[in-house]
Amino acid sequence: MNNYFSIDRIHWIYPILMSLIFSTSLQAISFSAEETQDTQKVLTLQQLAEVTLHNDPWLAGNQYTEESIKDLSISASTLPDPKVTLGLNNIAANSFNFSQEGMTSFSIGLSQNIPRGDSLALKKQQLELMGSQYPYQRLNRKALLILTSSKIWLEAYRAQQSIELIEQDRGLFKQLADVAQVSYSSTAGRTRQQDLIRAELELINLDDRLMQLKQKRDMALKKLLEWLSDYSVDQYNSRSLDATQLSLAKTLPDIKMLNSALYQSELPIKPEKLYPYLADHPAILSLEQKIKASEKGIELAKQKYKPEWGLNAAYGYRDHDLLGNTRSDLFSVGISFDLPFFTANRQDKQVKSAINQSESVKTEKWLAIRQLMAEFESTRYKLIRLNERRELFNNKLLPQTHIQAEASLTAYTNDAGDFAEVVRARIAELNASLEKLTIDVDRQQSIIELNYLFMKQPMNMIESAVAQGEK
């Protein structure tokens, strides 16, 4: 009886399982074809970076600010405009007769102030140093844009590929539910009602996971539209551009690691070894220029101890006297300067203020260095653990879950296993595949985060290792 039961069960289960595998493959192909057909714009990580850098209005605004500072530096190095004075001097008040008094004259004068010491040259140099920050600020901004947009792209990719994995396995679980239904309805089967309910429940859970993943994918794609909304870009010039019009590349990028020698050991890296790498970061170089500008501010403040000079010259015209005799015209020349005697509450305080300002900027630099070092160490250890997990999944966990799933299905087919175990094994295999995808995506995100710390040019952050022959 048991032999007949097993043979009979195989007789009706085997064709269903074969059709299961075949139909699941067809669904995967159909799903891929449908996605390709519906996709209007396939967005790669490289394309996203290029469009993001092209569309950012902050970069243009920063460029305008730099040009403004450059113009100010030229203006600051120029002497102040001379002053012209016109005067009617010492005219008789009783008659207002220009010829009555010998002291009466019409004068025209010219005066020129000369700023203190080297203040003009120093102010020009200070503004030039302030302007030299902006190229580094733009470089850092570009790197941050690529970092942010790339991480969002990878989140969308994770959701997109997870959806594809679940869609492929959903057909398998649907077929398992059909097998359970047939077995439950057959007198030869021994499937229990709870097995049928379990299969249907797993389908519902998969549908829920699909909806959650689609929500995450759509939200990530919507965020990407922030950088894809420049209508001057030909391939993204539609004002009705929507997340549904975008699809991501199917292949996960393999990003080249910059300064890969720093990741060969798990031991902490000494700050003095790491500092030369981070000192060339655009954010740090920008602060260096800011420090130099503040140091020029100290020199500029010290010029207040020097006098401000003034030169003046005047020519006075006198009319003939009442008898018709000519009078000599008058010419005057003079010099003026201030005396900085009361320096304790003015010049001394101005210099001290400039020194404090410079020291404040230096603390900004060291704070930024510490933040970059901490970010490096935390992300480096995260990457090390991700690499370990990746190796574990590739070499052990994924093969074992697949073997377990196949073994449980074979055992159930041969009337030696439980239906619930088949479902659990398939769910475990699916979860392992999804977790492996998460590890791969997290790994690429970590590499981009580390590349941000060492990049010379922003696009180096997402440079493919395949193109470099390192894969």
Coordinates of C-alpha atoms in Angstrom, one line a residue, residues 5-286:
F5 CA 0.9 5.4 -2.5
S6 CA 4.4 6.7 -3.2
I7 CA 4.4 5.7 -6.9
D8 CA 0.9 7.2 -7.3
R9 CA 2.0 10.4 -5.6
I10 CA 5.0 10.8 -7.8
H11 CA 2.8 10.1 -10.8
W12 CA 0.8 13.3 -10.3
I13 CA 3.4 15.5 -8.5
Y14 CA 6.3 15.0 -10.9
P15 CA 4.6 16.6 -13.9
I16 CA 3.5 19.5 -11.8
L17 CA 7.0 20.1 -10.5
M18 CA 8.4 20.0 -14.0
S19 CA 5.8 22.5 -15.2
L20 CA 6.6 24.5 -12.1
I21 CA 10.2 24.9 -13.1
F22 CA 9.4 25.6 -16.7
S23 CA 6.7 28.1 -16.0
T24 CA 8.8 29.9 -13.4
S25 CA 11.6 30.3 -16.0
L26 CA 9.0 31.7 -18.5
Q27 CA 7.7 34.1 -15.9
A28 CA 11.2 35.4 -15.2
I29 CA 11.9 35.9 -18.9
S30 CA 8.5 37.5 -19.4
F31 CA 9.1 39.8 -16.4
S32 CA 12.4 40.9 -17.8
A33 CA 11.0 41.5 -21.2
E34 CA 8.1 43.4 -19.8
E35 CA 10.5 45.6 -17.8
T36 CA 12.6 46.3 -20.9
Q37 CA 9.6 47.1 -23.0
D38 CA 8.1 49.5 -20.4
T39 CA 11.4 51.2 -19.6
Q40 CA 11.9 54.5 -21.4
K41 CA 15.1 55.7 -19.7
V42 CA 17.7 53.3 -18.3
L43 CA 19.8 55.2 -15.8
T44 CA 23.3 54.0 -14.9
L45 CA 25.3 55.2 -12.0
Q46 CA 27.8 56.9 -14.3
Q47 CA 25.0 58.8 -16.2
L48 CA 23.5 59.9 -12.9
A49 CA 26.7 61.4 -11.7
E50 CA 27.3 63.3 -15.0
V51 CA 23.7 64.7 -15.0
T52 CA 23.9 65.5 -11.3
L53 CA 27.0 67.6 -11.7
H54 CA 25.6 69.3 -14.8
N55 CA 22.3 70.2 -13.1
D56 CA 23.4 71.6 -9.8
P57 CA 22.7 75.3 -9.5
W58 CA 24.8 75.6 -6.4
L59 CA 27.9 75.2 -8.5
A60 CA 27.0 78.2 -10.7
G61 CA 26.2 80.3 -7.6
N62 CA 29.5 79.4 -6.1
Q63 CA 31.3 80.4 -9.3
Y64 CA 29.5 83.8 -9.3
T65 CA 30.6 84.3 -5.7
E66 CA 34.2 83.6 -6.6
E67 CA 34.1 86.1 -9.5
S68 CA 32.6 88.7 -7.1
I69 CA 35.5 88.2 -4.7
K70 CA 38.0 88.5 -7.5
D71 CA 36.5 91.8 -8.6
L72 CA 36.6 93.0 -5.0
S73 CA 40.3 92.1 -4.7
I74 CA 41.1 94.3 -7.7
S75 CA 39.0 97.1 -6.3
A76 CA 40.6 96.9 -2.9
S77 CA 44.1 97.4 -4.3
T78 CA 43.2 100.8 -5.8
L79 CA 43.9 104.1 -4.1
P80 CA 40.8 106.0 -3.0
D81 CA 39.6 108.7 -5.4
P82 CA 41.2 112.1 -5.0
K83 CA 39.1 115.0 -3.7
V84 CA 38.6 118.3 -5.4
T85 CA 37.7 121.4 -3.4
L86 CA 36.5 124.8 -4.7
G87 CA 36.4 127.8 -2.5
L88 CA 35.8 131.6 -2.3
N89 CA 38.0 132.7 0.5
N90 CA 38.1 135.9 2.6
I91 CA 35.7 138.0 0.7
A92 CA 34.7 141.3 2.3
A93 CA 31.4 140.8 4.2
N94 CA 30.4 144.5 3.9
S95 CA 30.5 144.7 0.1
F96 CA 31.1 141.3 -1.2
N97 CA 33.6 143.0 -3.6
F98 CA 36.1 140.4 -4.9
S99 CA 38.7 143.1 -5.5
Q100 CA 38.4 145.0 -2.2
E101 CA 40.6 142.9 0.0
G102 CA 44.0 141.5 -0.8
M103 CA 43.3 138.3 1.0
T104 CA 40.3 137.5 -1.2
S105 CA 40.8 134.6 -3.6
F106 CA 39.1 131.9 -5.5
S107 CA 40.8 128.6 -4.9
I108 CA 40.8 125.1 -6.3
G109 CA 42.4 122.3 -4.4
L110 CA 43.2 118.6 -4.8
S111 CA 43.7 116.1 -2.0
Q112 CA 44.7 112.4 -2.0
N113 CA 44.6 110.0 1.0
I114 CA 47.2 107.3 1.1
P115 CA 46.0 104.2 3.2
R116 CA 48.1 103.0 6.1
G117 CA 51.3 101.0 5.4
D118 CA 50.7 98.0 3.0
S119 CA 47.0 97.8 3.7
L120 CA 46.1 98.0 0.0
A121 CA 48.3 95.1 -1.0
L122 CA 47.4 93.0 2.0
K123 CA 43.7 93.5 1.5
K124 CA 44.1 92.4 -2.1
Q125 CA 46.0 89.3 -1.1
Q126 CA 43.4 88.5 1.6
L127 CA 40.6 88.7 -0.9
E128 CA 42.5 86.6 -3.4
L129 CA 43.0 83.9 -0.7
M130 CA 39.3 84.1 0.2
G131 CA 38.5 83.6 -3.5
S132 CA 40.8 80.6 -3.8
Q133 CA 38.5 78.7 -1.4
Y134 CA 35.7 78.4 -3.9
P135 CA 37.2 76.0 -6.4
Y136 CA 37.8 73.6 -3.5
Q137 CA 34.3 74.1 -2.3
R138 CA 32.9 73.3 -5.7
L139 CA 35.1 70.2 -5.9
N140 CA 33.8 69.0 -2.5
R141 CA 30.3 69.8 -3.5
K142 CA 30.6 67.7 -6.6
A143 CA 31.9 64.8 -4.5
L144 CA 29.1 65.1 -2.0
L145 CA 26.6 65.2 -4.8
I146 CA 28.0 62.0 -6.3
L147 CA 28.1 60.4 -2.8
T148 CA 24.5 61.3 -2.0
S149 CA 23.0 60.5 -5.4
S150 CA 25.0 57.3 -5.8
K151 CA 23.8 56.0 -2.4
I152 CA 20.2 56.7 -3.4
W153 CA 20.7 55.0 -6.8
L154 CA 22.0 52.0 -5.0
E155 CA 19.0 52.0 -2.7
A156 CA 16.7 52.1 -5.7
Y157 CA 18.8 49.3 -7.3
R158 CA 18.5 47.2 -4.2
A159 CA 14.7 47.5 -4.2
Q160 CA 14.5 46.9 -8.0
Q161 CA 16.6 43.7 -7.9
S162 CA 14.8 42.5 -4.7
I163 CA 11.5 42.9 -6.5
E164 CA 12.9 40.9 -9.4
L165 CA 14.1 38.1 -7.1
I166 CA 10.7 37.9 -5.3
E167 CA 8.8 38.1 -8.6
Q168 CA 10.8 35.1 -9.9
D169 CA 10.2 33.1 -6.7
R170 CA 6.6 34.1 -6.4
G171 CA 5.8 31.9 -9.4
L172 CA 7.5 29.0 -7.6
F173 CA 5.5 29.6 -4.4
K174 CA 2.3 29.9 -6.5
Q175 CA 3.1 26.5 -8.0
L176 CA 3.8 25.0 -4.6
A177 CA 0.4 26.3 -3.5
D178 CA -1.2 24.7 -6.5
V179 CA 0.6 21.4 -5.7
A180 CA -0.7 21.6 -2.1
Q181 CA -4.2 22.3 -3.4
V182 CA -4.1 19.3 -5.7
S183 CA -2.6 17.1 -3.0
Y184 CA -5.1 18.2 -0.5
S185 CA -8.0 17.5 -2.9
S186 CA -6.6 14.1 -3.9
T187 CA -7.3 11.0 -1.9
A188 CA -3.8 9.9 -2.7
G189 CA -2.2 13.0 -1.2
R190 CA -1.4 13.6 2.4
T191 CA -1.2 17.4 2.4
R192 CA -2.9 18.9 5.4
Q193 CA -5.1 21.9 5.5
Q194 CA -2.5 23.8 7.5
D195 CA 0.0 23.2 4.7
L196 CA -2.4 24.7 2.2
I197 CA -3.0 27.7 4.5
R198 CA 0.8 28.1 5.0
A199 CA 1.4 28.2 1.2
E200 CA -1.3 30.8 0.7
L201 CA 0.0 32.8 3.7
E202 CA 3.5 32.8 2.2
L203 CA 2.1 34.1 -1.1
I204 CA 0.4 37.0 0.8
N205 CA 3.6 37.7 2.7
L206 CA 5.5 37.9 -0.6
D207 CA 2.9 40.3 -2.0
D208 CA 3.4 42.5 1.0
R209 CA 7.1 42.4 0.7
L210 CA 6.7 43.3 -3.0
M211 CA 4.6 46.3 -2.1
Q212 CA 7.1 47.5 0.5
L213 CA 10.0 47.2 -2.0
K214 CA 8.1 49.0 -4.7
Q215 CA 7.4 51.8 -2.2
K216 CA 11.1 52.0 -1.4
R217 CA 12.1 51.9 -5.1
D218 CA 9.6 54.6 -6.1
M219 CA 10.7 56.8 -3.2
A220 CA 14.4 56.5 -4.1
L221 CA 13.6 57.2 -7.8
K222 CA 11.6 60.3 -6.8
K223 CA 14.6 61.5 -4.8
L224 CA 16.8 61.1 -7.9
L225 CA 14.5 63.5 -9.8
E226 CA 16.0 66.3 -7.7
W227 CA 19.1 66.0 -9.8
L228 CA 17.4 65.1 -13.1
S229 CA 15.2 68.1 -13.3
D230 CA 17.3 70.4 -15.5
Y231 CA 15.3 70.8 -18.6
S232 CA 18.4 71.9 -20.6
V233 CA 19.7 68.3 -20.6
D234 CA 18.6 66.6 -23.8
Q235 CA 18.0 63.2 -22.5
Y236 CA 16.0 64.5 -19.5
N237 CA 14.2 67.5 -20.9
S238 CA 10.6 66.4 -20.3
R239 CA 8.7 68.5 -17.8
S240 CA 6.5 65.5 -17.1
L241 CA 9.4 63.3 -16.1
D242 CA 8.3 60.9 -13.5
A243 CA 9.8 58.1 -11.5
T244 CA 7.8 55.6 -13.5
Q245 CA 9.8 56.7 -16.6
L246 CA 13.1 55.7 -15.0
S247 CA 14.7 52.3 -14.8
L248 CA 18.1 51.4 -13.4
A249 CA 20.8 49.3 -15.0
K250 CA 20.5 45.6 -14.1
T251 CA 24.1 45.1 -13.2
L252 CA 25.5 46.3 -9.9
P253 CA 28.6 48.4 -10.5
D254 CA 32.0 47.1 -9.3
I255 CA 33.6 50.3 -8.0
K256 CA 37.3 50.7 -7.8
M257 CA 38.7 51.3 -4.3
L258 CA 41.1 54.3 -4.0
N259 CA 44.2 53.7 -1.9
S260 CA 43.3 50.1 -1.5
A261 CA 46.6 49.5 0.4
L262 CA 45.0 51.1 3.4
Y263 CA 42.5 48.2 3.7
Q264 CA 44.9 45.2 3.7
S265 CA 45.0 45.0 7.5
E266 CA 42.3 45.1 10.2
L267 CA 44.7 46.9 12.6
P268 CA 43.9 50.6 13.3
I269 CA 45.8 53.0 11.1
K270 CA 47.9 55.6 12.9
P271 CA 46.6 59.2 12.4
E272 CA 50.1 60.3 11.2
K273 CA 49.9 57.8 8.4
L274 CA 46.4 58.7 7.5
Y275 CA 46.8 62.5 7.7
P276 CA 48.7 63.0 4.5
Y277 CA 45.9 61.4 2.5
L278 CA 43.1 63.4 4.2
A279 CA 45.1 66.7 4.1
D280 CA 44.6 66.8 0.3
H281 CA 40.8 66.5 0.6
P282 CA 39.0 69.5 -1.0
A283 CA 37.1 70.3 2.3
I284 CA 40.5 70.6 4.1
L285 CA 42.2 72.5 1.3
S286 CA 39.3 75.0 1.4

